[in-house]
CSV table of C-alpha atoms in Angstrom, one decimal:
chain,number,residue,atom,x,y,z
A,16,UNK,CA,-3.8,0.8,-65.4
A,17,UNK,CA,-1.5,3.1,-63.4
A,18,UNK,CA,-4.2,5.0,-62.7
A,19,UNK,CA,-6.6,2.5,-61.7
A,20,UNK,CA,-3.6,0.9,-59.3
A,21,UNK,CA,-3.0,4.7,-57.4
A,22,UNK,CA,-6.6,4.5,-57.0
A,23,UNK,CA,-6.5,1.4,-54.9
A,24,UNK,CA,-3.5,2.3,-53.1
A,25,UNK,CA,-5.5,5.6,-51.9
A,26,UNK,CA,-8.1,3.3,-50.8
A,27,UNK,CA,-6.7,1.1,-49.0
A,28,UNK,CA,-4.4,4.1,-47.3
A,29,UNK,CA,-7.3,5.6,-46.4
A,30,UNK,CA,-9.0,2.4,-44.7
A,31,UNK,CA,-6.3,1.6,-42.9
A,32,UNK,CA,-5.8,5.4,-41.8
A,33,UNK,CA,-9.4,5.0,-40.5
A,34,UNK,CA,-8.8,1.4,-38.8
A,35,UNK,CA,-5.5,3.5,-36.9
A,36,UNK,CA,-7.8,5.6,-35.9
A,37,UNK,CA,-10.2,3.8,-34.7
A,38,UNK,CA,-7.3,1.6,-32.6
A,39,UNK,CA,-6.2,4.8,-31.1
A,40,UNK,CA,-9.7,5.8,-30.0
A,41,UNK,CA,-10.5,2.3,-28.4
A,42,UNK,CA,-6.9,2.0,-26.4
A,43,UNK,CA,-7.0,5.7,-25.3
A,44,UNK,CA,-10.0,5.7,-23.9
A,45,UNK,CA,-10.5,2.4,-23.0
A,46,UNK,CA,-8.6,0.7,-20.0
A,47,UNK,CA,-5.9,-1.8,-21.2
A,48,UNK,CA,-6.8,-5.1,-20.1
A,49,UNK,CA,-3.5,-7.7,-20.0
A,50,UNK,CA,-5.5,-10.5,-17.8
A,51,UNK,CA,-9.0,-10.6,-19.6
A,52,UNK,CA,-10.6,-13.5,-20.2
A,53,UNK,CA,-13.0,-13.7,-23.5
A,54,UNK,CA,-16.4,-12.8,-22.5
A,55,UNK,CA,-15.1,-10.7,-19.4
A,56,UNK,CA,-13.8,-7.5,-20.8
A,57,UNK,CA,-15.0,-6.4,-17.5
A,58,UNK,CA,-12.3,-7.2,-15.8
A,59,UNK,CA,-9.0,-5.8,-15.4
A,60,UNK,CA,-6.9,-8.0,-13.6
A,61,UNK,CA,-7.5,-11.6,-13.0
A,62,UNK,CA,-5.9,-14.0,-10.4
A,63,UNK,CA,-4.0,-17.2,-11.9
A,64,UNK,CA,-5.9,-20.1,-10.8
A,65,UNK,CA,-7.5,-22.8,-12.5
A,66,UNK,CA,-10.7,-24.1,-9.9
A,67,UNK,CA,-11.8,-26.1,-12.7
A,68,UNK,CA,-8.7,-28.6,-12.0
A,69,UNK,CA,-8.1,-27.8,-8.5
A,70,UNK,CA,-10.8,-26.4,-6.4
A,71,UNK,CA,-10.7,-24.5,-3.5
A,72,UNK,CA,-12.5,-25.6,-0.3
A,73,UNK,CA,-12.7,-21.5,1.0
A,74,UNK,CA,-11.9,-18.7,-1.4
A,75,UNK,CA,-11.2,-15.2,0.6
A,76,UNK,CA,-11.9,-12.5,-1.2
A,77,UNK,CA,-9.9,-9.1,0.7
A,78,UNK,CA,-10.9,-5.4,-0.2
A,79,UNK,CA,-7.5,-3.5,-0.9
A,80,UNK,CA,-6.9,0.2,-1.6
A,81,UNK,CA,-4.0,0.8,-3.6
A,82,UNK,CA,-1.9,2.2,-1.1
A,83,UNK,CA,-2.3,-1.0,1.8
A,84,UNK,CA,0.7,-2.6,0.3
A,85,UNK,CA,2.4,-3.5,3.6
A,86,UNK,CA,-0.6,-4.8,4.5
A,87,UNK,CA,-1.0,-6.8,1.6
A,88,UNK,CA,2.5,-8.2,1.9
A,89,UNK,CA,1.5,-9.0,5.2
A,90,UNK,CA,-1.4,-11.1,4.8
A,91,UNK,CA,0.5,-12.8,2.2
A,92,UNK,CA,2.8,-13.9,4.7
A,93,UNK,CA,0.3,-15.0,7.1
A,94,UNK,CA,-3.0,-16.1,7.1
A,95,UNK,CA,-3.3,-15.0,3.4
A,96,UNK,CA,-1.0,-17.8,2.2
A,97,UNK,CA,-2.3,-20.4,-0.1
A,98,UNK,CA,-2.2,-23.6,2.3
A,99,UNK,CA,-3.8,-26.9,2.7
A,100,UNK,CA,-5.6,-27.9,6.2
A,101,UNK,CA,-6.5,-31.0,6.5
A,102,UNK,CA,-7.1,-31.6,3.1
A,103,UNK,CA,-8.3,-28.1,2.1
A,104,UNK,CA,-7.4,-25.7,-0.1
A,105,UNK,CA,-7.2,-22.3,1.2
A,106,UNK,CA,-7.0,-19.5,-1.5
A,107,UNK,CA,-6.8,-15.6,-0.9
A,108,UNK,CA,-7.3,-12.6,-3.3
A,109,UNK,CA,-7.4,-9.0,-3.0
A,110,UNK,CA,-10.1,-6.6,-4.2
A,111,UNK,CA,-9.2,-3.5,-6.3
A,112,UNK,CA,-10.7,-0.8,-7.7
A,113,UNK,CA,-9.3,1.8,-9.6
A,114,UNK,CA,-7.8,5.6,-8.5
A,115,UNK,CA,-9.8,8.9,-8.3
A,116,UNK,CA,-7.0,10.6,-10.6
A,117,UNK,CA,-5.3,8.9,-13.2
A,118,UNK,CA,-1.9,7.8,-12.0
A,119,UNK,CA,0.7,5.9,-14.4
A,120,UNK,CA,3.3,4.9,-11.7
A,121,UNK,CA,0.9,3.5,-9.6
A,122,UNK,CA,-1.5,2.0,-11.9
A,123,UNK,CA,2.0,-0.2,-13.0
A,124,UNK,CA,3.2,-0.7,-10.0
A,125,UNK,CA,-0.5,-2.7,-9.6
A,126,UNK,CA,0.1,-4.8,-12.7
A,127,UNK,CA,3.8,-5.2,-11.2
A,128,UNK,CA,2.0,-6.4,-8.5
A,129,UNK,CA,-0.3,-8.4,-9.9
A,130,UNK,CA,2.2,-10.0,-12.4
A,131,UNK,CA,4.3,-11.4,-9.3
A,132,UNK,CA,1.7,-12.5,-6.9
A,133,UNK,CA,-1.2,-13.3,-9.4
A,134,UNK,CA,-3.7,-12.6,-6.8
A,135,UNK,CA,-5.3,-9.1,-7.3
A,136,UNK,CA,-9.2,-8.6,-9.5
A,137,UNK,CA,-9.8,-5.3,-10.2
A,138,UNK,CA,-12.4,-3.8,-12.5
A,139,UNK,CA,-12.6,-0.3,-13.8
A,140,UNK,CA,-14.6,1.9,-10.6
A,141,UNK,CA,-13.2,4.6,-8.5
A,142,UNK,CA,-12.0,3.1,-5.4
A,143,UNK,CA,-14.0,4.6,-2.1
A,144,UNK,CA,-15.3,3.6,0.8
A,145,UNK,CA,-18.9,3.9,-0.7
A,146,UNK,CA,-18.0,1.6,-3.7
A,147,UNK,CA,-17.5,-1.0,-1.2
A,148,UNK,CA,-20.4,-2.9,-2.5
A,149,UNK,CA,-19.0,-2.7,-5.9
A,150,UNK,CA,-16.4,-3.9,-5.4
A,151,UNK,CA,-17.8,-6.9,-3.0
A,152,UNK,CA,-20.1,-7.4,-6.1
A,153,UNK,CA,-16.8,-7.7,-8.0
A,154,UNK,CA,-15.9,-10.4,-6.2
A,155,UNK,CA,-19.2,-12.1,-6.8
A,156,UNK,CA,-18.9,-11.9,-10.1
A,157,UNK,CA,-15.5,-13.8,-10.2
A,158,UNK,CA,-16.4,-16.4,-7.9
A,159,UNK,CA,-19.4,-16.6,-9.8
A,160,UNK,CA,-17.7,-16.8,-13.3
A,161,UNK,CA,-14.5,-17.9,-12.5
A,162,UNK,CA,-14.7,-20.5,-8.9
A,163,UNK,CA,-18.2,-21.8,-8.5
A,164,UNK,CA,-16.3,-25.0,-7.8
A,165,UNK,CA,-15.2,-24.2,-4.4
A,166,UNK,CA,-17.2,-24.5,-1.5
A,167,UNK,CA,-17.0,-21.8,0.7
A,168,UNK,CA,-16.2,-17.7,-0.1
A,169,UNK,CA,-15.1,-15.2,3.0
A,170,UNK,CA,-15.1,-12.0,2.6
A,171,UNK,CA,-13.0,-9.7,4.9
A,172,UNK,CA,-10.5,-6.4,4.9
A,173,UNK,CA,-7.1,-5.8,4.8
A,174,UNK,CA,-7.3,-4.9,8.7
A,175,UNK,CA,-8.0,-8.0,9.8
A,176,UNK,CA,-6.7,-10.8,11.7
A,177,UNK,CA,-8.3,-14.3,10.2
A,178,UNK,CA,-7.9,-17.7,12.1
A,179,UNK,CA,-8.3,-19.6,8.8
A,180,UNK,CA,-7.1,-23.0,10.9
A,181,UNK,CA,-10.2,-23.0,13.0
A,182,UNK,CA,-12.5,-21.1,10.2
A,183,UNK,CA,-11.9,-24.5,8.8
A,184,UNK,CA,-12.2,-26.6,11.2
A,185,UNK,CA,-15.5,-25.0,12.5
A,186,UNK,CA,-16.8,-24.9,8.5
A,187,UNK,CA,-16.6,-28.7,8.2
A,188,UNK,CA,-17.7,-29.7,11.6
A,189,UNK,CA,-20.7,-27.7,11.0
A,190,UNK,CA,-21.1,-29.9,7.5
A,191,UNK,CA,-23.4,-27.3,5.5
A,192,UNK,CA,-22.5,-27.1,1.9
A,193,UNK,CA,-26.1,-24.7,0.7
A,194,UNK,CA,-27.6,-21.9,1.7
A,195,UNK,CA,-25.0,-21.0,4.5
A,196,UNK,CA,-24.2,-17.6,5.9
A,197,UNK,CA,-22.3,-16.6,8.8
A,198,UNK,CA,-20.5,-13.6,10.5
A,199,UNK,CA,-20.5,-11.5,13.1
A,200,UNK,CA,-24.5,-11.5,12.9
A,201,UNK,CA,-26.5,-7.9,13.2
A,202,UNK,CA,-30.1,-8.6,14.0
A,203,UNK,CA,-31.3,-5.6,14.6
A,204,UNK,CA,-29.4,-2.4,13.2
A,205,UNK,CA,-31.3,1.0,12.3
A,206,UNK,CA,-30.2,3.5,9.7
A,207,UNK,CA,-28.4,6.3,11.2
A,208,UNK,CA,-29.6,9.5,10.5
A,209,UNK,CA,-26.9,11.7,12.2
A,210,UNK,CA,-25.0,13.8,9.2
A,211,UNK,CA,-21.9,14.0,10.3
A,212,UNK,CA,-21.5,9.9,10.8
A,213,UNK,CA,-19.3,8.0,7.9
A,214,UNK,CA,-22.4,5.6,7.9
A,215,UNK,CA,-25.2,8.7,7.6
A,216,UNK,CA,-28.1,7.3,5.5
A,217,UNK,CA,-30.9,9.7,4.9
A,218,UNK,CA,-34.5,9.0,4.8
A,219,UNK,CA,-34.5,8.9,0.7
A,220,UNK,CA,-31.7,6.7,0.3
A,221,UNK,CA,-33.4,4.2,3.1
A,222,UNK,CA,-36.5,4.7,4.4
A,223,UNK,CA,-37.0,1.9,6.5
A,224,UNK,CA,-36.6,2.0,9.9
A,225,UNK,CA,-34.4,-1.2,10.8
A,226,UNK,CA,-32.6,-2.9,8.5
A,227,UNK,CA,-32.5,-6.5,7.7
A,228,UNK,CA,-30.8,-8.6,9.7
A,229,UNK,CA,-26.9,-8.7,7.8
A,230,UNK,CA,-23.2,-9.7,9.2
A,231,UNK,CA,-20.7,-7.4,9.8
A,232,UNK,CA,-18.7,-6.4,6.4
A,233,UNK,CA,-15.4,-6.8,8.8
A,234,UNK,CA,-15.8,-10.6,7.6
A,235,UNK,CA,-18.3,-12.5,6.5
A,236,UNK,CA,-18.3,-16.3,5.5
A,237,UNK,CA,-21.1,-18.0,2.7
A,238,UNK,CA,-21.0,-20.9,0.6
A,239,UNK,CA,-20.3,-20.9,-2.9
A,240,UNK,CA,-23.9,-21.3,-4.1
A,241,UNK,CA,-25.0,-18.2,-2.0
A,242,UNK,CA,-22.3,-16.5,-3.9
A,243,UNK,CA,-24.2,-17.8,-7.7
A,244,UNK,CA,-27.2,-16.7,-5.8
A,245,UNK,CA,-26.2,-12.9,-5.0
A,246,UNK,CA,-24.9,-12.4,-8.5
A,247,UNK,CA,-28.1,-13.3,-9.8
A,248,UNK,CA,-30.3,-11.5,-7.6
A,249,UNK,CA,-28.3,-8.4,-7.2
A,250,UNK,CA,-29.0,-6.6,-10.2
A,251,UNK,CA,-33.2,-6.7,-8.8
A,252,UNK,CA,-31.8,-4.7,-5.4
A,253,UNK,CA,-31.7,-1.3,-5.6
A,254,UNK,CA,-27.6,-0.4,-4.5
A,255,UNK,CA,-27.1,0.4,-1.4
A,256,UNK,CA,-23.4,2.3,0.1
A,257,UNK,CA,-22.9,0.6,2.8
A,258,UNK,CA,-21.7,-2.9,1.6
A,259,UNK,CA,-22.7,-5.3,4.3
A,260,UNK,CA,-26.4,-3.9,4.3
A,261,UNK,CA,-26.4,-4.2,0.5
A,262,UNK,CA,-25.7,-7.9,0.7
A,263,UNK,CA,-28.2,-8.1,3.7
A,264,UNK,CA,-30.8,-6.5,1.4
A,265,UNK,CA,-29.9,-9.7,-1.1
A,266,UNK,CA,-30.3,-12.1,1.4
A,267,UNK,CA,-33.4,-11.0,2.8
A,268,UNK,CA,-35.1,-10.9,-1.2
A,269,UNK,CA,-33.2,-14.3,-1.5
A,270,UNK,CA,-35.1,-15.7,2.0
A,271,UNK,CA,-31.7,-16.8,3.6
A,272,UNK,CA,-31.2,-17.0,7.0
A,273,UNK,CA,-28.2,-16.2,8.6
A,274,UNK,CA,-26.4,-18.8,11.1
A,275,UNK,CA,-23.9,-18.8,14.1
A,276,UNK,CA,-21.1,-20.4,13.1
A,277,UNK,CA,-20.2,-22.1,16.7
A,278,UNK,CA,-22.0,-21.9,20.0
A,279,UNK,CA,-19.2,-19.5,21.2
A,280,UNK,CA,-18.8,-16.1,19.2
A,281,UNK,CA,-15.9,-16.5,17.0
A,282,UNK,CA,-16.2,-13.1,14.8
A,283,UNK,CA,-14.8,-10.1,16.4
A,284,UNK,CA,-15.7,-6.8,14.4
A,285,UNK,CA,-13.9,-4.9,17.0
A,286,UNK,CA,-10.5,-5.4,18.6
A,287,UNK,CA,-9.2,-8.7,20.8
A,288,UNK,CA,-6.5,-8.5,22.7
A,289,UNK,CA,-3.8,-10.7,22.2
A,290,UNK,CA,-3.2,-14.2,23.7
A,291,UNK,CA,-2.1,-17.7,22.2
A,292,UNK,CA,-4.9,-19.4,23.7
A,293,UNK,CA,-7.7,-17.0,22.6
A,294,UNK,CA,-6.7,-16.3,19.2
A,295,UNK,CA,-6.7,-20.5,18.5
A,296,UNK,CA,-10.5,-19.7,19.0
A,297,UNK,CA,-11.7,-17.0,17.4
A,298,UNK,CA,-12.1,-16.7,13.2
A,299,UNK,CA,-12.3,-13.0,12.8
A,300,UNK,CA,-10.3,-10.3,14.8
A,301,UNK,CA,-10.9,-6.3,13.8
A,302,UNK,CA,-8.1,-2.9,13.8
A,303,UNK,CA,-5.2,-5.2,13.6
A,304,UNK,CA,-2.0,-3.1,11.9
A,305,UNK,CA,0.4,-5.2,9.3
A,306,UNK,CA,2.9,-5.9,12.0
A,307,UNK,CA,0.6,-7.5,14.4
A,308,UNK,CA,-0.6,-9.4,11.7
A,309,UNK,CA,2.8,-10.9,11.2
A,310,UNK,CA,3.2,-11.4,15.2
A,311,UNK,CA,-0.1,-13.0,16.0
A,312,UNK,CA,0.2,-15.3,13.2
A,313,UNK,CA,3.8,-16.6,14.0
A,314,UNK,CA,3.2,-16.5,17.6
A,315,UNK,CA,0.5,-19.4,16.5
A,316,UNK,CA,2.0,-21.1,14.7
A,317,UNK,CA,5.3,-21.8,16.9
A,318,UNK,CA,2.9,-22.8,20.0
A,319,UNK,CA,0.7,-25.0,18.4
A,320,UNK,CA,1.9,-27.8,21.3
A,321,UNK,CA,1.3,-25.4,23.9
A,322,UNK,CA,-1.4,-26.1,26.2
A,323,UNK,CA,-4.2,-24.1,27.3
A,324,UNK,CA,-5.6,-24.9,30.2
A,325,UNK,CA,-9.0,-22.9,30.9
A,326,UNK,CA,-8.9,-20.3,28.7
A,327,UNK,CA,-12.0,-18.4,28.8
A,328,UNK,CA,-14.1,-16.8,25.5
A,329,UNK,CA,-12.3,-13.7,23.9
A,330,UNK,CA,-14.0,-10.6,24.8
């Protein structure tokens, strides 16, 4: 009987030696996920939100590097901050990737991050400019999974100035809930071919000579059901670097047309100079540094009585 009992104990030693093993194995080479949801292991970290209960009326999604904490901190402050206009819920969250070379510090001062603010989705891809339309696909996918209840998704960058009072205004005066696109529209953009350009597309990766008509990735506004519509679609379109084509590419397989948001143009992909009265009209501004982010945002929002009396259309 002793015998028979030392046997057993050797067995089940040696199982769970093997399960150990296999627990090391799965956590050192698999990313440790604190934020998953069941069913999407994919993610790494999730924002704390419930649409379900409370939806959103404009979800923007902003691409981050890991290193853009000051301007993160300022968008949080600013036009990033969860508010209510009118009686809309504005929501923002950041877009994260992972770094080149492993990095404990940093990757913890993320879920530090994260933790406090609850606003960061990241999934397990190196972070790079050409991985923008990965992770603009990541936030696809969450809207998709996680806020197909809201109405409207923007997407923009962390260098950006966003007017989200008149966004809203402008979004439900124009009253479309399906099939809606808009953004700094490009109608008629070519590959270029020139080597030594950050946006160099060769002949193999794109053959074509124009591409098809897409928005500006500097900020781009759809509603929700174009979002459902891009996740589904997306995994028929061949990928493409350069983000804002990619999803241009979608579109055009997905026959949606892109709109102007107002009569006047209201997305800037380049820079607008200052003033109270222009920046009241305009959604999108481009190459704006945290601190001006902070100061165009404040100086709004202390002259909202101030009058402007023929203000002309930013240039």
């Amino acid at each position: 009987m002793a015998q028979f009992n030392t046997g057993i104990v050797g067995i089940f030693s040696v199982v769970l030696l093997f399960a150990c093993l296999c627990l090391f194995i799965e956590l050192k080479f698999t990313k440790f996920c604190i934020f998953c949801h069941s069913g999407n292991k994919n993610f790494l970290l999730l924002p704390d939100i419930d649409c379900k209960k409370n939806p959103p009326f404009l979800v923007i999604l902003v691409t981050t590097e890991y290193w853009q904490l000051q301007a993160r901190t300022a968008i949080r402050q600013s036009w990033g901050k969860e508010r209510i206009i009118g009686d809309k819920r504005i929501v923002s969250f950041f877009l994260l990737g992972t770094l080149e070379r492993q990095n404990k510090s940093a990757e913890t001062r993320i879920i530090s991050e994260s933790l406090k603010y609850k606003d960061i989705i990241q999934k397990n891809f190196i972070d790079t400019y050409y991985n923008l339309t990965l992770k603009t696909l990541m936030g696809v996918d969450w809207v998709h999974h996680f806020c197909p209840q809201s109405s409207f998704v923007m997407k923009t960058d962390t260098d950006m100035f966003i007017n989200t009072f008149y966004l809203t205004e402008l979004l439900v005066r124009k009253n479309r809930t399906t099939n809606f696109f808009t953004g700094s529209i490009k109608s008629k953009d070519h590959p270029i071919r020139n080597k030594v350009s950050k946006w160099y597309i060769s002949e193999i990766e794109y053959p074509g000579e124009w591409y098809p008509p897409f928005c500006s990735g500097t900020g781009y506004v759809f509603s929700t059901d174009v979002a459902n519509q891009i996740y589904i679609i997306s995994p028929s379109v061949p990928y493409f670097k350069l983000e804002d084509v990619y999803v241009g590419l979608c579109l055009d397989k997905l026959r949606i047309p892109l709109e102007e948001l107002h009569s006047e143009n209201t997305f800037f992909p380049s820079k607008v100079k200052f003033s109270i009265c222009r920046f009241r009209k305009i959604v999108t501004c481009h190459h704006v540094q945290p601190s001006e982010i902070l100061m165009y945002w404040n100086a709004l929002q202390s002259s909202q009585d101030e009058e402007c009396i023929g203000a002309g259309p930013a240039e």
